[in-house]
Coordinates of C-alpha atoms in Angstrom, one line a residue:
X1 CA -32.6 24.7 -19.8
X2 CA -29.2 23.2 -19.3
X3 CA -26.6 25.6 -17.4
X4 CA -23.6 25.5 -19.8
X5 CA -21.6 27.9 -17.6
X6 CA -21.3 25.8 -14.5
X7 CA -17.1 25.6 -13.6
X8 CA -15.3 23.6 -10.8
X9 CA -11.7 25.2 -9.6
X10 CA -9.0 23.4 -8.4
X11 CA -5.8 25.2 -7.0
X12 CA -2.8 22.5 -5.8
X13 CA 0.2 23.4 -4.1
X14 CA 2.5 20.9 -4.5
X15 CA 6.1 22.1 -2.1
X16 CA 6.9 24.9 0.6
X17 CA 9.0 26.3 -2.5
X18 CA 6.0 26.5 -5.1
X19 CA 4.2 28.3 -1.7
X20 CA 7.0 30.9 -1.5
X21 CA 7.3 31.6 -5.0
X22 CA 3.7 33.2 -5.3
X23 CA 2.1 29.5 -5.6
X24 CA 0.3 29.4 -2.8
X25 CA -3.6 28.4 -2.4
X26 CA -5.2 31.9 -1.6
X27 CA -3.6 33.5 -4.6
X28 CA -4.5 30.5 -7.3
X29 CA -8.3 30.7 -5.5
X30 CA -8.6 34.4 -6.0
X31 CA -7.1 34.3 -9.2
X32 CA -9.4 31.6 -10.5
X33 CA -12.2 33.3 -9.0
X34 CA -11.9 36.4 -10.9
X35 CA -11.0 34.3 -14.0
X36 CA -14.4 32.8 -13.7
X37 CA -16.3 36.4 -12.6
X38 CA -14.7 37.8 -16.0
X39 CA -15.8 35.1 -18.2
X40 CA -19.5 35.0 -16.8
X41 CA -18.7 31.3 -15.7
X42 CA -20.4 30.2 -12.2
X43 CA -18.4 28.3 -9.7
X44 CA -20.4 25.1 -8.0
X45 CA -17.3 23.7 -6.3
X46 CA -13.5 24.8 -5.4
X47 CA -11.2 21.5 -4.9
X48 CA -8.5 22.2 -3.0
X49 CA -4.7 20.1 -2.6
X50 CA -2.0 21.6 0.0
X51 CA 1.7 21.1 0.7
X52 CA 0.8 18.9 3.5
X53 CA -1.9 16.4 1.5
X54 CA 0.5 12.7 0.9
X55 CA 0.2 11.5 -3.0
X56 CA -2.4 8.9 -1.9
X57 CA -4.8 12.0 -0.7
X58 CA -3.8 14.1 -3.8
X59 CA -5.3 10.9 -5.9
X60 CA -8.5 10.7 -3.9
X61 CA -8.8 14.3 -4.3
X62 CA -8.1 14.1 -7.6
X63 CA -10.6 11.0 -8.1
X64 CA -13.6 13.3 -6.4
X65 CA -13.1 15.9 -8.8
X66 CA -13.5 13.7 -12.0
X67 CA -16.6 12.0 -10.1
X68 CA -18.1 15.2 -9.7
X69 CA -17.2 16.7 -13.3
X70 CA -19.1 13.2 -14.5
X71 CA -22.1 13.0 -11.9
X72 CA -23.0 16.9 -12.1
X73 CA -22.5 17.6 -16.0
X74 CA -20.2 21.0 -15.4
X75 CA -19.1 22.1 -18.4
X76 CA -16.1 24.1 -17.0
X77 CA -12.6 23.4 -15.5
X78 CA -10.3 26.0 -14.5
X79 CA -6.6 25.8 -12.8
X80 CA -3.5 28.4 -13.0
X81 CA -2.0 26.0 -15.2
X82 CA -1.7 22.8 -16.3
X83 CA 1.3 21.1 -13.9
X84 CA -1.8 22.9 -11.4
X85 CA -3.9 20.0 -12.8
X86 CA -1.8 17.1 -13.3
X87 CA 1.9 15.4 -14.3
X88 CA 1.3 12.5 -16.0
X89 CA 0.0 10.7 -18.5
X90 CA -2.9 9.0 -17.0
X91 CA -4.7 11.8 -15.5
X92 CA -4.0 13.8 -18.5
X93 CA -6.0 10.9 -20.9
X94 CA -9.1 11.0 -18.2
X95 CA -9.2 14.7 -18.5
X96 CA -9.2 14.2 -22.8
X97 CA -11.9 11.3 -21.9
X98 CA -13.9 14.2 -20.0
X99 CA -13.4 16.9 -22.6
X100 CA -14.4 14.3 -25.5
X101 CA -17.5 13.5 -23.8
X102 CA -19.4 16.8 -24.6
X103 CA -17.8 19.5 -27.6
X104 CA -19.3 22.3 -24.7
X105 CA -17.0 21.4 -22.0
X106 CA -13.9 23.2 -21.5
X107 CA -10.4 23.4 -19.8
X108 CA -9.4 26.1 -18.7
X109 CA -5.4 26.9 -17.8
X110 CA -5.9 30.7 -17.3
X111 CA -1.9 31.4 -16.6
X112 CA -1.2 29.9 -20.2
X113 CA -4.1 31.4 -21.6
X114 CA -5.1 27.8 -22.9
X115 CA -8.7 26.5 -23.4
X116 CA -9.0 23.5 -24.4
X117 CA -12.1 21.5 -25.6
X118 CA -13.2 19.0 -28.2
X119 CA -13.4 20.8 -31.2
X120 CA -9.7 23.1 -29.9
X121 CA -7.4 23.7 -33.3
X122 CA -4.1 21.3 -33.7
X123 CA -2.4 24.0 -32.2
X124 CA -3.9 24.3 -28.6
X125 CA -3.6 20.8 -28.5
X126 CA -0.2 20.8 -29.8
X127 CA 0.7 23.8 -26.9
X128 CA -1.8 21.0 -24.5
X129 CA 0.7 18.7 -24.8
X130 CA 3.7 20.7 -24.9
X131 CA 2.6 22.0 -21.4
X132 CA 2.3 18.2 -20.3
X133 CA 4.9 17.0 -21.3
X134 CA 6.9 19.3 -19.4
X135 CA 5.1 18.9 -16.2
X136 CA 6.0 15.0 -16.5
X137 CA 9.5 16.3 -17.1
X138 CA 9.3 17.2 -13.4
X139 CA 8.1 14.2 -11.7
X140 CA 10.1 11.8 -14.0
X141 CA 13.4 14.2 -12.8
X142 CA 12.5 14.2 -8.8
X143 CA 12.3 10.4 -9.4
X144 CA 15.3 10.3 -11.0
X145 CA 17.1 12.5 -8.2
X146 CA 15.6 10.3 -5.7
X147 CA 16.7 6.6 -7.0
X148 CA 20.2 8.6 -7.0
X149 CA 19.5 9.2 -3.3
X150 CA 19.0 5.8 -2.9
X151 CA 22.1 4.2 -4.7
X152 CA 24.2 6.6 -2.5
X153 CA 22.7 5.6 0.4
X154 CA 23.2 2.1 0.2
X155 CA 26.8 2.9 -1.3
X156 CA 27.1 4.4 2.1
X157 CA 25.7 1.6 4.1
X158 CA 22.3 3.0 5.0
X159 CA 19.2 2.0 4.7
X160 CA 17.3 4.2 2.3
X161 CA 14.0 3.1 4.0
X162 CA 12.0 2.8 7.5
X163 CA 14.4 0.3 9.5
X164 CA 13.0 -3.0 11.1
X165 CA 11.1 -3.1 14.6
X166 CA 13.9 -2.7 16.8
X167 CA 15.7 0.4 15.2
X168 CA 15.2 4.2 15.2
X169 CA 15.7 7.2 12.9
X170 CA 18.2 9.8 14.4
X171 CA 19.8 12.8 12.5
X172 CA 23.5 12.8 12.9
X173 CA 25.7 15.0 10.9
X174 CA 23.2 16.3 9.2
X175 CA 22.1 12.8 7.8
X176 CA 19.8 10.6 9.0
X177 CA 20.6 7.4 9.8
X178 CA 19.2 3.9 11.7
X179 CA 20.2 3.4 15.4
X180 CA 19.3 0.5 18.2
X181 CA 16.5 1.6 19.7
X182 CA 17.2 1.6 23.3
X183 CA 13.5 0.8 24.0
X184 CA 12.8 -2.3 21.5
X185 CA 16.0 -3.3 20.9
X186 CA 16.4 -5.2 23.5
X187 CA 13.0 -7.0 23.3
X188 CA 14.2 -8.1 19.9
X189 CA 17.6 -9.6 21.4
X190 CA 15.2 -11.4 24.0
X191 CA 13.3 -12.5 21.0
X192 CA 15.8 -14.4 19.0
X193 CA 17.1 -16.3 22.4
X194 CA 14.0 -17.5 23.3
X195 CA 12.9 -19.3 19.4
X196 CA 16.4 -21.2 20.5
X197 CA 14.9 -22.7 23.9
X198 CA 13.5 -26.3 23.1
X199 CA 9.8 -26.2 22.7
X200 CA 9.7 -22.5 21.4
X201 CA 8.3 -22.1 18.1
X202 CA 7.4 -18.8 16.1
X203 CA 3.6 -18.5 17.8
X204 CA 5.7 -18.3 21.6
X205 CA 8.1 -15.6 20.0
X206 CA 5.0 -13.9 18.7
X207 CA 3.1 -14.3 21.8
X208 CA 6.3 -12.8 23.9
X209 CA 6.5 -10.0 21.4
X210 CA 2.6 -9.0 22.0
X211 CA 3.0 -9.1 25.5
X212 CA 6.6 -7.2 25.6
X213 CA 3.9 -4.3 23.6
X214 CA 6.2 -4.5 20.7
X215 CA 3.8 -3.4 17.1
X216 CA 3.7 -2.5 13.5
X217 CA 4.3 1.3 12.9
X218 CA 0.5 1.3 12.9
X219 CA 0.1 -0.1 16.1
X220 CA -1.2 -3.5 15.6
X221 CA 0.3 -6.7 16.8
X222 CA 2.8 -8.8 14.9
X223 CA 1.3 -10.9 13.4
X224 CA 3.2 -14.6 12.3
X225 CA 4.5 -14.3 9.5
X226 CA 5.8 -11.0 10.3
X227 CA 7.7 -12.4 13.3
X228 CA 8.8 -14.6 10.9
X229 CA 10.1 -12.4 8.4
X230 CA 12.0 -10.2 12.0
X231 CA 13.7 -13.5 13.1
X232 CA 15.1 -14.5 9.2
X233 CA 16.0 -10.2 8.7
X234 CA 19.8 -9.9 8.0
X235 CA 19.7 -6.4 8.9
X236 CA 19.8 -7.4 12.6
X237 CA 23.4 -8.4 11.9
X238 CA 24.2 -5.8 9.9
X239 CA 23.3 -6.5 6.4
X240 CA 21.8 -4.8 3.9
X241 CA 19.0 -6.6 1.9
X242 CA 17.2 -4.4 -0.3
X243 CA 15.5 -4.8 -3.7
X244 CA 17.2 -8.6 -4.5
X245 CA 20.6 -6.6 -3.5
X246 CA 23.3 -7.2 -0.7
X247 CA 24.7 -4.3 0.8
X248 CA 27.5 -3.9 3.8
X249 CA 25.6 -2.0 6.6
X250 CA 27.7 0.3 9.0
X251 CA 24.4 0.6 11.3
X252 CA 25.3 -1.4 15.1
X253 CA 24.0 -5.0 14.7
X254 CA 22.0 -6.0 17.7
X255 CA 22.2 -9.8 17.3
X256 CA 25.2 -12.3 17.1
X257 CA 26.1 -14.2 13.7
X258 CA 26.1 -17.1 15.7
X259 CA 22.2 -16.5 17.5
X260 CA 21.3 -15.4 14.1
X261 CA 22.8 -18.5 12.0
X262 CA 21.3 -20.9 15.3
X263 CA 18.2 -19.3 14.6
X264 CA 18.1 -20.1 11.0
X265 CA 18.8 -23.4 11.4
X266 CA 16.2 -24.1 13.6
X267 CA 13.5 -22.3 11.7
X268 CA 14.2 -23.9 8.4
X269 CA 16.5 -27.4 8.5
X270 CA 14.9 -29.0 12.0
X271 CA 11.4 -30.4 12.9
X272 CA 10.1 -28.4 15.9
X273 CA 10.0 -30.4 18.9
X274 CA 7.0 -33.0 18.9
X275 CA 4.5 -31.7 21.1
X276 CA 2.9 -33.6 24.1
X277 CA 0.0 -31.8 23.9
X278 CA -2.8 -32.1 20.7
X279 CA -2.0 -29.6 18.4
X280 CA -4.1 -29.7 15.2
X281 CA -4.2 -27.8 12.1
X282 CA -7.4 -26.2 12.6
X283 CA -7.4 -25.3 16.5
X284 CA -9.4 -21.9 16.8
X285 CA -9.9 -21.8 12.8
X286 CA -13.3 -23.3 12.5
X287 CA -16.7 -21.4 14.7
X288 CA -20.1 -23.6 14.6
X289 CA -22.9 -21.4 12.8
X290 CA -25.0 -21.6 15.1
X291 CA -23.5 -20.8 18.2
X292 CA -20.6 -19.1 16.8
X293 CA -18.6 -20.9 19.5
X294 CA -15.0 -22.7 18.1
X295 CA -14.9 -25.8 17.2
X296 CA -12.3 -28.2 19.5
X297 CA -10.9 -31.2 18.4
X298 CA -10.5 -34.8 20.2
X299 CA -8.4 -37.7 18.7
X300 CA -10.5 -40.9 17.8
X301 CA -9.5 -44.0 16.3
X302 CA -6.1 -42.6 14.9
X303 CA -8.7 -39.6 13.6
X304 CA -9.3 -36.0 15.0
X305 CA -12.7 -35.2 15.3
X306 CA -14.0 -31.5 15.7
X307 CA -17.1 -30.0 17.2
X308 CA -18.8 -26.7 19.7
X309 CA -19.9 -27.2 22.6
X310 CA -23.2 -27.9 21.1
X311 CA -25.1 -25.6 24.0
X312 CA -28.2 -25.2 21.7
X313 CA -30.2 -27.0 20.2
X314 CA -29.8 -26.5 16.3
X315 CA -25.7 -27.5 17.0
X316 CA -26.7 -30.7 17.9
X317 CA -27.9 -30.5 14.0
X318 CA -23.8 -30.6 13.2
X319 CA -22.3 -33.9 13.6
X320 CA -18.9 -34.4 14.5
X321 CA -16.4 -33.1 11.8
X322 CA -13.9 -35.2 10.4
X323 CA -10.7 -33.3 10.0
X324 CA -9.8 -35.1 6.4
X325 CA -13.2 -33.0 5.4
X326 CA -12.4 -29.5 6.2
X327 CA -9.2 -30.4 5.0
X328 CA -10.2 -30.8 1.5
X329 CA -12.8 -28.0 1.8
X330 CA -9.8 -25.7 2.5
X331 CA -7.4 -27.1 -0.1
X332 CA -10.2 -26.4 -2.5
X333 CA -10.1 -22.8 -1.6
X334 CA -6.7 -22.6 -1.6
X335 CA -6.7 -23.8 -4.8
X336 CA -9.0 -21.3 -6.3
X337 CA -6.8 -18.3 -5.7
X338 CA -3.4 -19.4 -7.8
X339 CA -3.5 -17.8 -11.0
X340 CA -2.8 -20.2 -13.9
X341 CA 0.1 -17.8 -15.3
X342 CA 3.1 -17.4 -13.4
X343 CA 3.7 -14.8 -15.9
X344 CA 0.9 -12.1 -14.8
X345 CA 1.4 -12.6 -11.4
X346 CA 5.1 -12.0 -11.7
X347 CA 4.0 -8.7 -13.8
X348 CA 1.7 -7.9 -11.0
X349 CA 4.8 -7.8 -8.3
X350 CA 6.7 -5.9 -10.3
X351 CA 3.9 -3.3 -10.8
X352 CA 3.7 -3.0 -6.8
X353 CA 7.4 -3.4 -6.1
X354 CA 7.3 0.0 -9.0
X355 CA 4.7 1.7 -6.7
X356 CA 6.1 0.7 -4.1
X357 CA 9.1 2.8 -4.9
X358 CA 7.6 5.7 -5.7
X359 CA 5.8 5.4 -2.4
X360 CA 9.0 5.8 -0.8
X361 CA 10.1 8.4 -2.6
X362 CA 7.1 10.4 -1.5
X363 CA 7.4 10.2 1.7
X364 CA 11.2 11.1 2.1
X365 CA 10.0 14.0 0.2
X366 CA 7.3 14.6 2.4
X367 CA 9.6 13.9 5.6
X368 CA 12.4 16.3 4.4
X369 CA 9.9 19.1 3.6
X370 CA 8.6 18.5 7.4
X371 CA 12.4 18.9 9.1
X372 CA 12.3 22.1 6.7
X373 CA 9.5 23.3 8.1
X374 CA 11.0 22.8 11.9
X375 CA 14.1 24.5 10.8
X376 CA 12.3 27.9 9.5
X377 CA 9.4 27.9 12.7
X378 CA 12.5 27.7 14.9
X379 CA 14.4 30.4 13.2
X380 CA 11.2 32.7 13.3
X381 CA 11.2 32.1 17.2
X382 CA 14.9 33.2 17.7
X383 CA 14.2 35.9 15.5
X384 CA 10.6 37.0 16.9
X385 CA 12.6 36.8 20.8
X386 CA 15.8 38.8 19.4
X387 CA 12.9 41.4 18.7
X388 CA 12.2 41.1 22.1
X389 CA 15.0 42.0 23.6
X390 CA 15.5 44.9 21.0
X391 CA 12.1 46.2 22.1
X392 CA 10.6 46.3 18.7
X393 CA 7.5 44.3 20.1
X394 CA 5.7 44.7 23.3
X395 CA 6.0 41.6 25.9
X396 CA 2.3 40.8 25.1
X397 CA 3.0 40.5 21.3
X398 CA 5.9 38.6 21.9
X399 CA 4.1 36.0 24.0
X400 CA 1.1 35.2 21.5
X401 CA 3.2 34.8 18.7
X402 CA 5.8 33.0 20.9
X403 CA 2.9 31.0 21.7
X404 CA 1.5 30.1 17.9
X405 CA 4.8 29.0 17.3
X406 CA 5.6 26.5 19.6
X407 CA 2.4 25.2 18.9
X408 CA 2.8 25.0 15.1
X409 CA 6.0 23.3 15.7
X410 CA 4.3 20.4 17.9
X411 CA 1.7 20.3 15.5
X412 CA 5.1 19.5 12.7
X413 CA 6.5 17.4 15.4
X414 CA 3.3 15.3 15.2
X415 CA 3.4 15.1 12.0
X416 CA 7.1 13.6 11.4
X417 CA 6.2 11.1 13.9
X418 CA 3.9 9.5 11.9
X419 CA 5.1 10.4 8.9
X420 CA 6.4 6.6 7.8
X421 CA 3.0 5.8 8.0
X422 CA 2.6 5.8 4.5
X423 CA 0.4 3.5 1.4
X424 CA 4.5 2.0 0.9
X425 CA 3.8 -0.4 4.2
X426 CA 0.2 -1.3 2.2
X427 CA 2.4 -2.5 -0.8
X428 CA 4.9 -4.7 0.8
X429 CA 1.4 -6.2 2.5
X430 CA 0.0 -6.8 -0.5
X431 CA 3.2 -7.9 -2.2
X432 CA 3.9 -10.8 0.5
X433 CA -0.1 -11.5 0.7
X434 CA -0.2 -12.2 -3.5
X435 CA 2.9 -14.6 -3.3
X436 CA 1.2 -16.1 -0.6
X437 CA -1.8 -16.7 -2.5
X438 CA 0.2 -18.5 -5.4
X439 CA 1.9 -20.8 -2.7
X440 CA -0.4 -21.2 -0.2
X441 CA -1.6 -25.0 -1.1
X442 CA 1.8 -26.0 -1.5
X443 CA 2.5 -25.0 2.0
X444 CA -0.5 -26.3 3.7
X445 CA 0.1 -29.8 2.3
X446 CA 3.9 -29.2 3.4
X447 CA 4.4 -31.6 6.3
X448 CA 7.7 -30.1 7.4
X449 CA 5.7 -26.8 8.3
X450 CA 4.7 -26.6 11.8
X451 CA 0.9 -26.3 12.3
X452 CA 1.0 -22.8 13.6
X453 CA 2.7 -21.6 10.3
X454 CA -0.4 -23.0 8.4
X455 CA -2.8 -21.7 10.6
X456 CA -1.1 -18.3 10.1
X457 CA -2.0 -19.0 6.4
X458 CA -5.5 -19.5 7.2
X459 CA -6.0 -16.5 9.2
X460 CA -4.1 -14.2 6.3
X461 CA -6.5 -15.5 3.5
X462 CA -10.0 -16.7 5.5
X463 CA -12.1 -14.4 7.0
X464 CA -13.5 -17.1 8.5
X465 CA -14.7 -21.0 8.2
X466 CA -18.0 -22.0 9.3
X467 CA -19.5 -25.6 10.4
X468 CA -23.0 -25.5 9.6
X469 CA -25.5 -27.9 8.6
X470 CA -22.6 -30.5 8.6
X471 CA -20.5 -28.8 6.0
X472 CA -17.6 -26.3 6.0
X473 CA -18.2 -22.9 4.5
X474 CA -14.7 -20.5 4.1
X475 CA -15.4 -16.5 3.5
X476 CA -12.1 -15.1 1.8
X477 CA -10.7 -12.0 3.3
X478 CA -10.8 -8.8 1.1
X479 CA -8.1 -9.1 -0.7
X480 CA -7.9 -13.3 -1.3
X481 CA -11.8 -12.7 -2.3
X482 CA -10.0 -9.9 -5.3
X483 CA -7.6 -12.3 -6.1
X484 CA -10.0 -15.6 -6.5
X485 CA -12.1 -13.6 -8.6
X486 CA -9.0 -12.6 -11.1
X487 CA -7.6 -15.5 -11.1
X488 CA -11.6 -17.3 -12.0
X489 CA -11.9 -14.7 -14.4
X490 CA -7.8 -15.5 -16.5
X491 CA -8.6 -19.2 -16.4
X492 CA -11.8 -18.3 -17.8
X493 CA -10.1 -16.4 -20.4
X494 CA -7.4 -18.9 -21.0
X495 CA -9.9 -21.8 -21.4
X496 CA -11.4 -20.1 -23.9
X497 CA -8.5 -19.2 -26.1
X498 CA -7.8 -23.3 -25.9
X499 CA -11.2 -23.7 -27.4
X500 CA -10.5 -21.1 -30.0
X501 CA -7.2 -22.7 -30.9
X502 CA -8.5 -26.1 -31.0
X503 CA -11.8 -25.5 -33.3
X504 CA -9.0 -23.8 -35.7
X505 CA -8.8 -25.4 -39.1
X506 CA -6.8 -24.6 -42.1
X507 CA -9.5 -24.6 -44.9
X508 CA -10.8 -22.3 -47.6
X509 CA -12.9 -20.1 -45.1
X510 CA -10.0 -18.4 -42.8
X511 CA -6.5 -19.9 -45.6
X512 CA -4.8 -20.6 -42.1
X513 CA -5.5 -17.8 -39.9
X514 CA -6.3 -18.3 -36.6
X515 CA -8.7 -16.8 -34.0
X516 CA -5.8 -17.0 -31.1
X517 CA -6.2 -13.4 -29.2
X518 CA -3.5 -11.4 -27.1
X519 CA -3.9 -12.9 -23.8
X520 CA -2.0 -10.3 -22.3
X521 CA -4.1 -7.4 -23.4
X522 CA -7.4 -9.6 -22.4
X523 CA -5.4 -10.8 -18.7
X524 CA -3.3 -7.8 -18.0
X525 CA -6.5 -5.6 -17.6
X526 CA -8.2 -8.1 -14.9
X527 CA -5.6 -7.5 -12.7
X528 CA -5.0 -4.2 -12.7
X529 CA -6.3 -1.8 -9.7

């Protein structure tokens, strides 16, 4: 027989503040716990989100929960209340979609003294909503407070954001603002004055860079087209771009207008230098797929012709590869990712550039409850040494909790160092890697971009590209592979509305209605998540 008093708890903190006010996770646990003793309801699995858990762990969390609920049939859901469970709209429709499953499931918000289930009267529903509506209040009102932040900021001349490779955060006056970093700085000076040298190009800059140990707040190389985006940043000379808006910067420049504008001109209104040396397109794109060794290229006839080393004896199968071939093999692929409506994709950045923001606006929260944090452990420390010298504790006591201190306040330290490292970077990734998609082709074919620029293209979207069996197989990374399939799946859609519209008559059967759908609610859907 089914077990129809099964019940999963989940206790959130969401701030330090909710913690001091009585929020905290003990006190939700053991009042859930006897909640569930009370009402004879068994508890299979307690779900637990701290002060300390970033939004994007919160969601997963969240996500596990709903999985479980789902996977294990439990009948029963209890929080303190319902800005406990969640603040907006969506997760409050997936918890309804849960609910409406089965009339013997049940919510239960024990603060509010709310249970909520399928067959609930118009007024728990009606208190259901009240309660969420006000929780959203909340979130939409720290956002609000937040974009205020930001205007103020830039008003100011700051950058409401991380800074670019080559400055640091420091506190002054209480505020924090971007300084040269003493370290990187430099590096970056040496940067821009080496793209001017004749025969430099971006890959030599990026190449310097690597070796200089200059990364990406995660720690992985620059790649090209970020040290493309550093050497074309106008923050460098103390301007402000941020969301398609100008802003006067007070921070110290660390490059010359005149580097900077030299630099420009190079990188976009002169050909680079011809080189002496064979350069092609495809040098270290292609492997063999057989020997998984990369294909070289030798000029022939006016013609560059690629192959391995042909060590073994199934490469010898692979004749020599015409570059015109992979060319078109390539542009094909290319091709396949641009979505036929500028439209959705432009609705697309905009929902990331959204996220995006909110993103941010988590993690400043996230980094000001951390200085907070510092502030109080190093209060308790004066205090906890003032007892000391009063002789309320013994020397003993006084070293072990002297001790646990400093170490919680590493442990914070730790944690703000790496606190930038949030899903916002992720974003602007994915928001430069779909406009890339939709302009790829046109770049490739470009012959006023240098080759290293297009093989930087190549390695964003192609996992890799394969000679086998004379032909020229191209695996899409991750993310291009997503976007292929999306934008497959809207010309699909779009061809078959252009069907429907032609085979439309205006007889006695339909008296001139049409079959013509809402593309947007049958495209919008493909692209999200």
């Amino acid at each position: 027989m089914e077990d129809k008093n099964t019940a999963v708890i989940l206790a959130r903190v969401s701030s330090k503040s909710q913690e001091d006010e009585g929020y905290s996770l003990d006190s939700q646990l053991k009042l859930l716990a006897g909640y569930c003793q009370t009402n004879n309801l068994r508890v299979v699995k307690i779900y637990k989100i701290a002060e300390t858990a970033s939004k994007e762990q919160s969601r997963k969390i969240f996500s596990e929960l709903l999985s479980y609920l789902h996977k294990n049939n439990i009948y029963n859901l209890a929080v303190e209340k319902t800005d406990r469970l969640t603040r907006n709209m969506k997760d409050a429709v997936a918890i309804d979609d849960w609910l409406q499953d089965n009339p013997d499931r049940m919510l239960h918000a024990v603060k509010e003294n709310l249970k909520l289930h399928k067959e609930s009267k118009s007024d728990v529903k009606f208190m259901w909503n009240i309660h969420l509506a006000v929780a959203k209040k909340y979130t939409d009102n720290l956002r609000e407070e937040a974009m205020k932040g930001w205007a103020e900021k830039l008003a100011q001349g700051h950058m409401p954001s991380r800074p670019p490779i080559g400055y640091m955060t420091a506190i002054q006056n209480g505020k924090r603002i971007h300084i040269p970093d003493p370290k990187i700085a430099p590096i970056v000076q040496q940067a821009f004055e080496l793209y001017l040298q004749p025969n430099q190009t971006i890959a030599t800059v990026q190449a310097f860079l690597a070796q200089a140990g200059v990364a990406t707040y995660t720690g992985r190389p620059l790649v090209l087209d970020a040290v493309h985006r550093l050497l074309k940043n106008r923050y460098y000379i103390g301007i402000i771009d941020f969301n398609n808006e100008t802003y006067p910067g007070v921070h110290d420049p660390i490059i010359g207008k005149e580097t900077f504008n030299a630099v420009q001109a190079k990188m976009h209104h002169k050909r680079p230098a011809k080189q002496r040396k064979l350069n092609p397109i495809l040098k270290n794109i292609l492997t063999c797929g057989y020997c998984s060794k990369t294909i070289t290229w030798e000029k022939q006839k006016g013609h560059l012709y690629g192959a391995c080393q042909r060590d073994l004896k199934e490469c010898k199968n692979n004749k020599y590869l015409r570059e015109e071939l992979a060319h078109e093999t390539l542009i094909e692929k290319l091709d396949e990712l641009i979505c036929p409506s500028p439209e959705i994709v432009g609705w697309l950045v905009d929902q990331l550039e959204d996220e995006y923001k909110t993103s941010n606006d988590a993690a400043e929260e996230y980094r000001k409850s951390l200085e907070t944090k510092l502030e109080r452990l190093s209060r308790m420390d004066d205090m906890l040494y003032d007892d000391k010298l009063a002789g309320d504790i013994t020397k003993e006591r006084y070293e072990t909790k002297h001790k646990s201190i400093l170490e919680q306040i590493q442990a914070t330290k730790d944690d703000l160092a790496i606190a930038d490292s949030t899903s916002a970077q992720r974003h602007e990734e994915a928001i430069d890697l779909i406009k890339l998609t939709q302009t790829a082709t046109d770049e490739y074919l470009d012959s006023d971009i240098p080759s290293e620029a297009k093989r930087s293209i190549l390695t964003e979207l192609f996992e890799s590209v394969t000679l086998k069996d004379n032909s020229v197989s191209v695996k899409y990374t991750f993310f291009a592979e997503s976007v292929a399939k999306r934008s497959s799946k809207t010309k699909e859609i779009m061809e078959e509305q252009n069907m429907l519209n032609r085979t439309d008559k205006d007889d006695e059967n339909n008296r001139g209605e049409t079959n013509k759908k809402d593309l947007k609610n049958e495209i919008y859907p493909v692209w999200q998540g």
